[in-house]
Amino acid sequence: GAAPFMLSNPHWISLLRHLMPDVYVEISRRVAINPPSRLIHWAENNPVVAAYGAAHALDESAIDSLGGSSTPAQFPNLEWDVFLDPALVRRVQLVLDQHAEFRRQIGFQERSKEQIESIEAYYKQELKERSQELVDKMLIAHGNALHLGIEQIGIWKDLNYSRVKRTRRTLGGGIYARQWMAVFAEALKLGVCHEDEHGSTASPSKPGVGSSKTKVSSLYALAETTCPESSIEESVQIVEEVTGSKNPVGLVLDLKSRHVPHHIWAIVVDTLRSAGVRIEGVASFFIDEIRDLSRFSTMGPIPSMIFCHSAGDVQRACHEGKIKRGDKVFFNAGCLLRCTTPSTWTELINSFDPRNVKESYQVEYCGLPRTEAMRIRSCLQDYKERYDLHIGVYVQEFAIDEAAVQILVKLVNRYASLYDLGFSWGGINGITIKGIAPGRFTLTDGYWNQRHIGQTW
């Protein structure tokens, strides 16, 4: 949601051109002729846009501290849509299998203690190196409908991974995790304020505010840098230096690769943790993919999050016994909105005013707390209390208008005990979606194409 703001900032445009020239060329050709919704969609999983949003959050925290607030600087958590390289998964699994076979044969072979310790050390080192390569080459990408469909079937996984890797980054294609983190850290370092000789600072998202005589200009620093090649651990250290905090990088991993063993995902999580990354959650639309991941981790519990397309999907999962007490569940809040739309050919042919649709938004009864009048009908609160659920919502930010966002923000803020995980909103504010409006055949409630998949309540 921050992309339109970033693309209007010359300093950050320079960073994008320097760090991701291919993306810069594509977007620069389209920025003048496409609406904000397209720009938001193209910028998904972009590390420079993520750095801009993080810098803006740091900027807001700095302003609050100047106003006397004692709240520490808040560095936003990031979401990664991740694909694993099937070939590298097999390489990690091969080491695990051979190590297990070696341990089974220890009692049947005559080896000295030193030999056993040497072989154990070899397997441990080999697993560490292969696990690091698996994480380094993990693709940060959403993929398109075909990629996701093939992944569900579980065939042609090597081909599918290569296709995601080759797809353009503005169309759902991927970037390696190591490269993503390196670009993110470099953009954040060059984008945040630099202290001048009088001790004043410039705004991270609006560089240049303050003294014009600076010891170090971020634009000069940009000219002297090259595209980063740092490891994930080194990139995290850069972010720590910029933010002045320990372990500032928190990730939610949205698992796009399917049919991956639980112990492999646990290895991915532990490898990221070893690099200084906080894992705030591992999420999937398929509950079996994330259930009981903590059993396989050597570094503590792995928090899991269940993604659903709609509130109806949450209801159905509860009835099918897939939901357990205390689960964290997120669903698309667009399913909670209903509006008046043309229902006859006459209404479609007649003049259409999107303002009428925006003014007609109402919240479905299932998304409101239980009342005496609703006792004969179930609602989210019934399932939250029965399963002790933690509920959060999200929307497709490129497919929602400002009126729908306003209603959802008020809903979540008013009933914070029901939506205790809040509203996951990646935009800076609602200004960037001002140009988004419903049409005769399209809705802009944030539900987007998930309306064709999600279950009704």
Tab-separated table of C-alpha atoms in Angstrom:
chain	number	residue	atom	x	y	z
A	1	GLY	CA	0.000	0.000	0.000
A	2	ALA	CA	3.012	2.323	0.360
A	3	ALA	CA	4.090	2.032	-3.291
A	4	PRO	CA	2.321	5.148	-4.699
A	5	PHE	CA	3.871	7.289	-1.940
A	6	MET	CA	7.327	5.865	-2.534
A	7	LEU	CA	7.086	6.365	-6.297
A	8	SER	CA	6.443	10.075	-5.742
A	9	ASN	CA	9.613	10.460	-3.652
A	10	PRO	CA	12.704	11.241	-5.803
A	11	HIS	CA	15.124	9.959	-3.178
A	12	TRP	CA	13.490	6.543	-2.959
A	13	ILE	CA	13.084	6.387	-6.727
A	14	SER	CA	16.879	6.767	-6.906
A	15	LEU	CA	17.260	3.872	-4.479
A	16	LEU	CA	14.920	1.704	-6.535
A	17	ARG	CA	16.792	2.537	-9.743
A	18	HIS	CA	20.119	1.689	-8.132
A	19	LEU	CA	19.169	-1.482	-6.248
A	20	MET	CA	16.516	-2.970	-8.565
A	21	PRO	CA	17.002	-1.473	-12.040
A	22	ASP	CA	14.809	-4.071	-13.765
A	23	VAL	CA	11.829	-3.237	-11.555
A	24	TYR	CA	12.516	0.482	-11.924
A	25	VAL	CA	12.432	0.249	-15.732
A	26	GLU	CA	9.119	-1.627	-15.736
A	27	ILE	CA	7.387	0.626	-13.233
A	28	SER	CA	8.717	3.871	-14.730
A	29	ARG	CA	7.055	2.944	-18.019
A	30	ARG	CA	3.697	2.411	-16.339
A	31	VAL	CA	3.565	4.795	-13.401
A	32	ALA	CA	2.066	7.683	-15.379
A	33	ILE	CA	-0.707	5.702	-17.070
A	34	ASN	CA	-1.840	3.223	-14.419
A	35	PRO	CA	-3.996	3.719	-11.318
A	36	PRO	CA	-2.661	3.324	-7.751
A	37	SER	CA	-4.218	-0.138	-7.458
A	38	ARG	CA	-1.928	-1.470	-10.202
A	39	LEU	CA	1.132	0.111	-8.583
A	40	ILE	CA	0.265	-1.487	-5.235
A	41	HIS	CA	-0.120	-4.871	-6.910
A	42	TRP	CA	3.177	-4.586	-8.803
A	43	ALA	CA	5.052	-3.631	-5.631
A	44	GLU	CA	4.064	-6.740	-3.680
A	45	ASN	CA	7.080	-8.434	-2.025
A	46	ASN	CA	9.370	-5.601	-3.151
A	47	PRO	CA	12.214	-5.026	-0.628
A	48	VAL	CA	12.696	-1.335	-1.468
A	49	VAL	CA	8.993	-0.606	-0.924
A	50	ALA	CA	9.165	-2.590	2.325
A	51	ALA	CA	12.173	-0.503	3.413
A	52	TYR	CA	10.257	2.688	2.615
A	53	GLY	CA	7.344	1.550	4.776
A	54	ALA	CA	9.724	0.593	7.604
A	55	ALA	CA	11.500	3.962	7.351
A	56	HIS	CA	8.151	5.711	7.511
A	57	ALA	CA	7.265	3.751	10.673
A	58	LEU	CA	10.588	4.768	12.245
A	59	ASP	CA	9.868	8.349	11.219
A	60	GLU	CA	6.490	8.276	12.975
A	61	SER	CA	8.086	6.791	16.105
A	62	ALA	CA	10.702	9.584	16.104
A	63	ILE	CA	7.974	12.221	15.845
A	64	ASP	CA	6.100	10.605	18.745
A	65	SER	CA	9.253	10.589	20.879
A	66	LEU	CA	9.773	14.304	20.188
A	67	GLY	CA	6.233	14.833	21.409
A	68	GLY	CA	7.072	13.229	24.738
A	69	SER	CA	5.923	9.685	24.049
A	70	SER	CA	7.830	7.008	25.950
A	71	THR	CA	6.824	4.238	23.537
A	72	PRO	CA	9.920	2.642	21.949
A	73	ALA	CA	10.382	2.806	18.185
A	74	GLN	CA	8.167	0.276	16.456
A	75	PHE	CA	9.742	-1.578	13.544
A	76	PRO	CA	6.979	-3.242	11.529
A	77	ASN	CA	6.877	-6.983	10.977
A	78	LEU	CA	7.188	-8.149	7.375
A	79	GLU	CA	5.360	-10.863	5.472
A	80	TRP	CA	7.167	-13.156	3.066
A	81	ASP	CA	5.379	-15.358	0.528
A	82	VAL	CA	7.878	-18.207	0.193
A	83	PHE	CA	8.649	-20.976	-2.299
A	84	LEU	CA	11.331	-23.577	-1.563
A	85	ASP	CA	13.591	-25.025	-4.256
A	86	PRO	CA	12.556	-28.725	-4.474
A	87	ALA	CA	16.089	-29.750	-5.505
A	88	LEU	CA	17.571	-28.132	-2.401
A	89	VAL	CA	14.859	-29.688	-0.219
A	90	ARG	CA	15.953	-33.102	-1.522
A	91	ARG	CA	19.610	-32.295	-0.762
A	92	VAL	CA	18.755	-31.434	2.847
A	93	GLN	CA	16.598	-34.549	3.153
A	94	LEU	CA	19.428	-36.703	1.791
A	95	VAL	CA	21.765	-35.570	4.581
A	96	LEU	CA	19.077	-36.246	7.183
A	97	ASP	CA	18.428	-39.726	5.790
A	98	GLN	CA	22.107	-40.663	5.606
A	99	HIS	CA	22.741	-39.318	9.105
A	100	ALA	CA	19.835	-41.371	10.471
A	101	GLU	CA	21.122	-44.472	8.659
A	102	PHE	CA	24.599	-43.937	10.110
A	103	ARG	CA	23.181	-43.762	13.624
A	104	ARG	CA	21.235	-46.977	13.093
A	105	GLN	CA	24.404	-48.789	12.040
A	106	ILE	CA	26.651	-47.555	14.859
A	107	GLY	CA	26.029	-50.680	16.930
A	108	PHE	CA	26.860	-52.978	14.017
A	109	GLN	CA	30.149	-51.401	12.962
A	110	GLU	CA	33.473	-51.221	14.737
A	111	ARG	CA	34.457	-47.549	14.928
A	112	SER	CA	36.373	-45.614	17.520
A	113	LYS	CA	34.796	-42.806	19.488
A	114	GLU	CA	36.910	-40.285	17.587
A	115	GLN	CA	35.711	-41.623	14.239
A	116	ILE	CA	32.072	-41.445	15.310
A	117	GLU	CA	32.501	-37.879	16.565
A	118	SER	CA	34.243	-36.890	13.326
A	119	ILE	CA	31.453	-38.338	11.189
A	120	GLU	CA	28.788	-36.719	13.380
A	121	ALA	CA	30.557	-33.371	13.002
A	122	TYR	CA	30.650	-33.852	9.222
A	123	TYR	CA	26.893	-34.498	9.012
A	124	LYS	CA	26.173	-31.549	11.293
A	125	GLN	CA	28.274	-29.190	9.167
A	126	GLU	CA	26.855	-30.538	5.912
A	127	LEU	CA	23.288	-30.076	7.201
A	128	LYS	CA	24.089	-26.520	8.273
A	129	GLU	CA	25.549	-25.582	4.876
A	130	ARG	CA	22.744	-27.172	2.880
A	131	SER	CA	20.093	-25.638	5.142
A	132	GLN	CA	21.677	-22.208	4.671
A	133	GLU	CA	21.659	-22.658	0.894
A	134	LEU	CA	18.001	-23.729	1.035
A	135	VAL	CA	17.090	-20.543	2.928
A	136	ASP	CA	19.330	-18.277	0.824
A	137	LYS	CA	17.626	-19.505	-2.368
A	138	MET	CA	14.110	-19.501	-0.944
A	139	LEU	CA	12.006	-17.422	-3.335
A	140	ILE	CA	10.102	-14.452	-1.953
A	141	ALA	CA	7.228	-14.411	-4.417
A	142	HIS	CA	3.456	-14.633	-4.560
A	143	GLY	CA	3.271	-16.431	-7.871
A	144	ASN	CA	0.267	-16.307	-10.183
A	145	ALA	CA	-2.852	-18.491	-10.229
A	146	LEU	CA	-1.188	-21.130	-12.424
A	147	HIS	CA	1.861	-21.383	-10.152
A	148	LEU	CA	-0.318	-21.789	-7.067
A	149	GLY	CA	-2.580	-24.300	-8.787
A	150	ILE	CA	0.312	-26.530	-9.848
A	151	GLU	CA	1.752	-26.296	-6.339
A	152	GLN	CA	-1.499	-27.634	-4.874
A	153	ILE	CA	-1.432	-30.645	-7.172
A	154	GLY	CA	2.118	-31.475	-6.122
A	155	ILE	CA	3.473	-32.333	-9.577
A	156	TRP	CA	6.185	-30.677	-11.672
A	157	LYS	CA	7.492	-28.924	-8.556
A	158	ASP	CA	10.958	-28.302	-10.042
A	159	LEU	CA	9.429	-26.824	-13.190
A	160	ASN	CA	7.010	-24.729	-11.168
A	161	TYR	CA	9.792	-23.307	-8.992
A	162	SER	CA	11.810	-22.371	-12.086
A	163	ARG	CA	8.766	-20.703	-13.641
A	164	VAL	CA	8.151	-18.617	-10.511
A	165	LYS	CA	11.831	-17.646	-10.498
A	166	ARG	CA	11.714	-16.535	-14.132
A	167	THR	CA	8.458	-14.589	-13.833
A	168	ARG	CA	8.925	-10.823	-13.735
A	169	ARG	CA	9.050	-9.416	-10.216
A	170	THR	CA	6.178	-7.033	-10.938
A	171	LEU	CA	3.936	-9.944	-11.980
A	172	GLY	CA	4.335	-12.216	-8.965
A	173	GLY	CA	7.843	-13.437	-9.734
A	174	GLY	CA	10.468	-14.044	-7.111
A	175	ILE	CA	13.676	-12.834	-5.558
A	176	TYR	CA	15.988	-14.970	-3.421
A	177	ALA	CA	15.620	-14.464	0.340
A	178	ARG	CA	19.301	-13.570	0.744
A	179	GLN	CA	19.084	-10.963	-2.010
A	180	TRP	CA	15.770	-9.635	-0.681
A	181	MET	CA	17.186	-9.070	2.794
A	182	ALA	CA	20.371	-7.507	1.417
A	183	VAL	CA	18.437	-5.042	-0.760
A	184	PHE	CA	16.049	-4.276	2.102
A	185	ALA	CA	18.906	-3.525	4.528
A	186	GLU	CA	20.803	-1.418	1.974
A	187	ALA	CA	17.683	0.572	1.041
A	188	LEU	CA	16.871	1.158	4.702
A	189	LYS	CA	20.442	2.252	5.437
A	190	LEU	CA	20.502	4.687	2.523
A	191	GLY	CA	16.927	5.825	3.028
A	192	VAL	CA	16.917	6.786	6.678
A	193	CYS	CA	18.134	10.103	7.986
A	194	HIS	CA	21.790	11.089	8.246
A	195	GLU	CA	23.035	13.333	11.009
A	196	ASP	CA	24.377	16.664	9.867
A	197	GLU	CA	27.110	18.774	11.442
A	198	HIS	CA	24.582	20.587	13.651
A	199	GLY	CA	23.169	17.321	14.982
A	200	SER	CA	19.783	17.634	13.278
A	201	THR	CA	18.288	14.842	11.251
A	202	ALA	CA	16.251	14.526	8.113
A	203	SER	CA	13.021	12.636	7.844
A	204	PRO	CA	13.495	9.037	6.656
A	205	SER	CA	10.629	9.227	4.203
A	206	LYS	CA	11.325	12.858	3.286
A	207	PRO	CA	15.111	13.224	3.125
A	208	GLY	CA	16.601	16.671	2.931
A	209	VAL	CA	14.613	18.281	5.749
A	210	GLY	CA	17.026	20.097	8.051
A	211	SER	CA	20.445	21.592	7.369
A	212	SER	CA	21.612	21.659	3.777
A	213	LYS	CA	25.222	21.160	4.886
A	214	THR	CA	25.599	17.527	5.737
A	215	LYS	CA	28.668	15.503	6.523
A	216	VAL	CA	27.269	12.489	4.703
A	217	SER	CA	24.580	12.689	2.108
A	218	SER	CA	22.611	9.519	1.501
A	219	LEU	CA	22.696	10.311	-2.229
A	220	TYR	CA	26.505	10.500	-2.145
A	221	ALA	CA	26.538	7.239	-0.213
A	222	LEU	CA	24.283	5.783	-2.887
A	223	ALA	CA	26.733	6.729	-5.617
A	224	GLU	CA	29.557	4.978	-3.780
A	225	THR	CA	27.723	1.739	-3.128
A	226	THR	CA	27.262	-1.338	-5.235
A	227	CYS	CA	24.409	-3.818	-5.254
A	228	PRO	CA	24.672	-5.635	-1.906
A	229	GLU	CA	25.919	-9.210	-1.598
A	230	SER	CA	25.679	-9.591	2.178
A	231	SER	CA	24.377	-12.699	3.912
A	232	ILE	CA	21.045	-12.694	5.750
A	233	GLU	CA	22.851	-12.458	9.082
A	234	GLU	CA	24.953	-9.507	7.895
A	235	SER	CA	21.844	-7.771	6.539
A	236	VAL	CA	20.060	-8.187	9.860
A	237	GLN	CA	23.075	-6.618	11.589
A	238	ILE	CA	22.812	-3.617	9.259
A	239	VAL	CA	19.143	-3.203	10.178
A	240	GLU	CA	20.076	-3.442	13.864
A	241	GLU	CA	22.622	-0.645	13.423
A	242	VAL	CA	20.093	1.539	11.588
A	243	THR	CA	17.286	1.020	14.084
A	244	GLY	CA	19.439	0.848	17.207
A	245	SER	CA	17.509	-2.180	18.451
A	246	LYS	CA	18.134	-5.903	18.883
A	247	ASN	CA	16.457	-8.382	16.521
A	248	PRO	CA	14.257	-5.771	14.816
A	249	VAL	CA	13.395	-7.938	11.796
A	250	GLY	CA	10.227	-9.954	12.411
A	251	LEU	CA	8.784	-12.164	9.687
A	252	VAL	CA	5.516	-13.912	8.987
A	253	LEU	CA	6.141	-16.702	6.480
A	254	ASP	CA	3.203	-17.415	4.156
A	255	LEU	CA	4.007	-20.894	2.840
A	256	LYS	CA	3.340	-21.100	-0.897
A	257	SER	CA	5.265	-24.342	-1.437
A	258	ARG	CA	3.056	-27.342	-0.728
A	259	HIS	CA	3.808	-30.947	0.254
A	260	VAL	CA	7.001	-30.006	2.113
A	261	PRO	CA	7.819	-32.128	5.216
A	262	HIS	CA	7.303	-30.411	8.554
A	263	HIS	CA	10.906	-30.957	9.632
A	264	ILE	CA	12.131	-29.090	6.533
A	265	TRP	CA	10.034	-26.041	7.408
A	266	ALA	CA	11.335	-26.262	10.981
A	267	ILE	CA	14.895	-26.228	9.619
A	268	VAL	CA	14.058	-23.131	7.536
A	269	VAL	CA	12.678	-21.363	10.615
A	270	ASP	CA	15.645	-22.331	12.810
A	271	THR	CA	18.109	-21.175	10.132
A	272	LEU	CA	16.420	-17.771	9.942
A	273	ARG	CA	16.399	-17.530	13.732
A	274	SER	CA	20.111	-18.310	13.811
A	275	ALA	CA	20.641	-15.315	11.514
A	276	GLY	CA	18.903	-13.011	13.996
A	277	VAL	CA	15.422	-12.994	12.442
A	278	ARG	CA	12.347	-13.186	14.667
A	279	ILE	CA	9.688	-15.527	13.287
A	280	GLU	CA	6.375	-14.011	14.322
A	281	GLY	CA	4.374	-16.701	12.583
A	282	VAL	CA	4.295	-19.424	9.949
A	283	ALA	CA	1.049	-19.245	7.998
A	284	SER	CA	-0.784	-21.233	5.366
A	285	PHE	CA	-4.241	-21.675	3.901
A	286	PHE	CA	-3.743	-25.418	4.452
A	287	ILE	CA	-3.834	-26.183	8.153
A	288	ASP	CA	-2.057	-29.539	7.923
A	289	GLU	CA	1.004	-27.792	6.486
A	290	ILE	CA	1.660	-25.836	9.692
A	291	ARG	CA	0.168	-27.961	12.455
A	292	ASP	CA	2.689	-29.049	15.137
A	293	LEU	CA	5.766	-27.544	13.440
A	294	SER	CA	7.209	-26.838	16.891
A	295	ARG	CA	7.823	-30.545	17.441
A	296	PHE	CA	10.634	-30.427	14.888
A	297	SER	CA	12.325	-27.185	15.975
A	298	THR	CA	15.530	-27.120	17.998
A	299	MET	CA	15.121	-23.441	18.917
A	300	GLY	CA	11.747	-23.281	20.627
A	301	PRO	CA	8.060	-23.083	19.669
A	302	ILE	CA	7.082	-21.963	16.175
A	303	PRO	CA	3.941	-19.783	16.225
A	304	SER	CA	1.450	-20.800	13.554
A	305	MET	CA	-1.256	-18.759	11.847
A	306	ILE	CA	-4.160	-20.125	9.842
A	307	PHE	CA	-5.081	-18.105	6.770
A	308	CYS	CA	-8.640	-18.357	5.451
A	309	HIS	CA	-10.348	-16.733	2.496
A	310	SER	CA	-13.505	-15.862	4.423
A	311	ALA	CA	-15.267	-16.060	7.774
A	312	GLY	CA	-17.260	-18.924	6.278
A	313	ASP	CA	-14.003	-20.850	5.828
A	314	VAL	CA	-13.287	-20.385	9.548
A	315	GLN	CA	-16.757	-21.696	10.375
A	316	ARG	CA	-16.336	-24.697	8.098
A	317	ALA	CA	-12.883	-25.547	9.486
A	318	CYS	CA	-14.358	-25.523	12.998
A	319	HIS	CA	-17.144	-27.908	11.962
A	320	GLU	CA	-14.647	-30.243	10.270
A	321	GLY	CA	-12.509	-30.427	13.408
A	322	LYS	CA	-9.476	-28.732	11.833
A	323	ILE	CA	-9.447	-25.836	14.296
A	324	LYS	CA	-7.981	-26.359	17.770
A	325	ARG	CA	-8.368	-24.282	20.896
A	326	GLY	CA	-6.145	-21.219	20.929
A	327	ASP	CA	-5.509	-21.120	17.160
A	328	LYS	CA	-4.662	-17.826	15.477
A	329	VAL	CA	-6.869	-17.235	12.442
A	330	PHE	CA	-6.812	-14.534	9.752
A	331	PHE	CA	-9.428	-14.116	7.029
A	332	ASN	CA	-10.281	-11.557	4.350
A	333	ALA	CA	-12.471	-8.882	5.941
A	334	GLY	CA	-14.050	-8.082	2.571
A	335	CYS	CA	-16.391	-11.015	3.164
A	336	LEU	CA	-17.946	-9.061	6.054
A	337	LEU	CA	-19.164	-6.246	3.795
A	338	ARG	CA	-22.339	-6.183	1.763
A	339	CYS	CA	-23.422	-3.411	-0.560
A	340	THR	CA	-26.072	-2.493	-3.087
A	341	THR	CA	-25.070	-3.366	-6.639
A	342	PRO	CA	-26.964	-3.380	-9.963
A	343	SER	CA	-29.055	-6.556	-10.062
A	344	THR	CA	-30.955	-6.182	-13.359
A	345	TRP	CA	-29.955	-5.393	-16.924
A	346	THR	CA	-31.894	-2.139	-16.697
A	347	GLU	CA	-29.872	-1.015	-13.681
A	348	LEU	CA	-26.644	-2.009	-15.437
A	349	ILE	CA	-27.515	-0.049	-18.578
A	350	ASN	CA	-28.649	3.033	-16.668
A	351	SER	CA	-26.166	5.507	-15.265
A	352	PHE	CA	-23.923	4.039	-12.601
A	353	ASP	CA	-22.506	6.038	-9.699
A	354	PRO	CA	-19.806	4.317	-7.596
A	355	ARG	CA	-20.599	6.677	-4.723
A	356	ASN	CA	-23.934	4.940	-4.263
A	357	VAL	CA	-22.132	1.638	-3.785
A	358	LYS	CA	-19.653	3.122	-1.305
A	359	GLU	CA	-22.473	4.700	0.708
A	360	SER	CA	-24.357	1.394	0.885
A	361	TYR	CA	-21.627	-0.635	2.639
A	362	GLN	CA	-22.878	-2.501	5.699
A	363	VAL	CA	-21.289	-5.107	7.953
A	364	GLU	CA	-22.716	-8.627	7.811
A	365	TYR	CA	-24.333	-9.851	11.024
A	366	CYS	CA	-21.739	-12.624	11.459
A	367	GLY	CA	-18.975	-10.029	11.888
A	368	LEU	CA	-20.719	-8.222	14.747
A	369	PRO	CA	-20.819	-9.234	18.418
A	370	ARG	CA	-23.720	-11.388	19.532
A	371	THR	CA	-26.910	-9.615	20.599
A	372	GLU	CA	-30.244	-10.820	21.974
A	373	ALA	CA	-31.852	-10.337	18.569
A	374	MET	CA	-29.221	-12.579	16.945
A	375	ARG	CA	-29.423	-15.556	19.307
A	376	ILE	CA	-31.067	-17.700	16.652
A	377	ARG	CA	-28.135	-17.081	14.256
A	378	SER	CA	-24.487	-17.894	14.797
A	379	CYS	CA	-21.714	-15.307	14.562
A	380	LEU	CA	-17.927	-15.112	14.840
A	381	GLN	CA	-18.127	-14.449	18.544
A	382	ASP	CA	-19.726	-17.886	19.119
A	383	TYR	CA	-16.782	-19.663	17.479
A	384	LYS	CA	-14.206	-17.400	19.142
A	385	GLU	CA	-15.565	-18.261	22.583
A	386	ARG	CA	-16.024	-21.963	21.821
A	387	TYR	CA	-12.473	-22.443	20.481
A	388	ASP	CA	-10.717	-19.596	22.306
A	389	LEU	CA	-9.660	-18.240	18.915
A	390	HIS	CA	-7.448	-15.242	18.221
A	391	ILE	CA	-8.901	-13.525	15.168
A	392	GLY	CA	-7.343	-11.052	12.751
A	393	VAL	CA	-8.378	-9.759	9.328
A	394	TYR	CA	-6.701	-8.570	6.147
A	395	VAL	CA	-7.759	-7.311	2.694
A	396	GLN	CA	-6.342	-7.162	-0.803
A	397	GLU	CA	-5.014	-3.603	-0.659
A	398	PHE	CA	-5.066	-3.022	-4.406
A	399	ALA	CA	-8.777	-3.957	-4.589
A	400	ILE	CA	-10.381	-1.880	-1.844
A	401	ASP	CA	-11.730	1.659	-1.738
A	402	GLU	CA	-11.419	4.171	1.077
A	403	ALA	CA	-15.049	3.812	2.203
A	404	ALA	CA	-14.666	0.066	2.757
A	405	VAL	CA	-11.379	0.573	4.637
A	406	GLN	CA	-12.990	3.183	6.875
A	407	ILE	CA	-15.818	0.840	7.847
A	408	LEU	CA	-13.459	-2.070	8.531
A	409	VAL	CA	-11.073	0.066	10.600
A	410	LYS	CA	-13.980	1.289	12.742
A	411	LEU	CA	-15.274	-2.273	13.088
A	412	VAL	CA	-11.943	-3.684	14.275
A	413	ASN	CA	-11.234	-0.756	16.615
A	414	ARG	CA	-14.715	-0.829	18.137
A	415	TYR	CA	-14.734	-4.580	18.737
A	416	ALA	CA	-11.072	-5.063	19.595
A	417	SER	CA	-11.872	-7.967	21.924
A	418	LEU	CA	-13.394	-9.896	19.006
A	419	TYR	CA	-10.680	-8.986	16.476
A	420	ASP	CA	-7.830	-9.198	18.975
A	421	LEU	CA	-5.162	-9.695	16.277
A	422	GLY	CA	-6.252	-6.495	14.568
A	423	PHE	CA	-6.375	-5.408	10.940
A	424	SER	CA	-3.293	-6.266	8.857
A	425	TRP	CA	-2.918	-3.189	6.679
A	426	GLY	CA	0.305	-2.572	4.761
A	427	GLY	CA	-0.561	0.909	3.529
A	428	ILE	CA	0.652	4.151	5.075
A	429	ASN	CA	-2.876	5.544	5.105
A	430	GLY	CA	-5.991	5.604	2.962
A	431	ILE	CA	-4.801	8.314	0.578
A	432	THR	CA	-3.195	5.898	-1.890
A	433	ILE	CA	-6.492	4.103	-2.490
A	434	LYS	CA	-8.555	7.249	-3.108
A	435	GLY	CA	-8.660	6.509	-6.827
A	436	ILE	CA	-10.036	2.991	-6.369
A	437	ALA	CA	-13.782	2.734	-6.979
A	438	PRO	CA	-16.307	-0.016	-7.778
A	439	GLY	CA	-17.587	-0.498	-11.303
A	440	ARG	CA	-20.636	-2.024	-12.900
A	441	PHE	CA	-19.083	-5.482	-12.822
A	442	THR	CA	-16.385	-5.102	-10.161
A	443	LEU	CA	-16.443	-4.651	-6.407
A	444	THR	CA	-13.783	-2.887	-4.372
A	445	ASP	CA	-14.451	-4.291	-0.923
A	446	GLY	CA	-10.995	-5.898	-0.675
A	447	TYR	CA	-12.327	-9.420	-1.213
A	448	TRP	CA	-11.094	-9.544	-4.847
A	449	ASN	CA	-10.895	-13.017	-6.430
A	450	GLN	CA	-11.075	-14.728	-3.050
A	451	ARG	CA	-14.855	-14.254	-3.249
A	452	HIS	CA	-14.900	-17.112	-5.787
A	453	ILE	CA	-13.137	-19.470	-3.355
A	454	GLY	CA	-14.275	-18.471	0.127
A	455	GLN	CA	-17.268	-20.148	1.752
A	456	THR	CA	-20.302	-18.066	2.683
A	457	TRP	CA	-21.389	-17.892	6.332
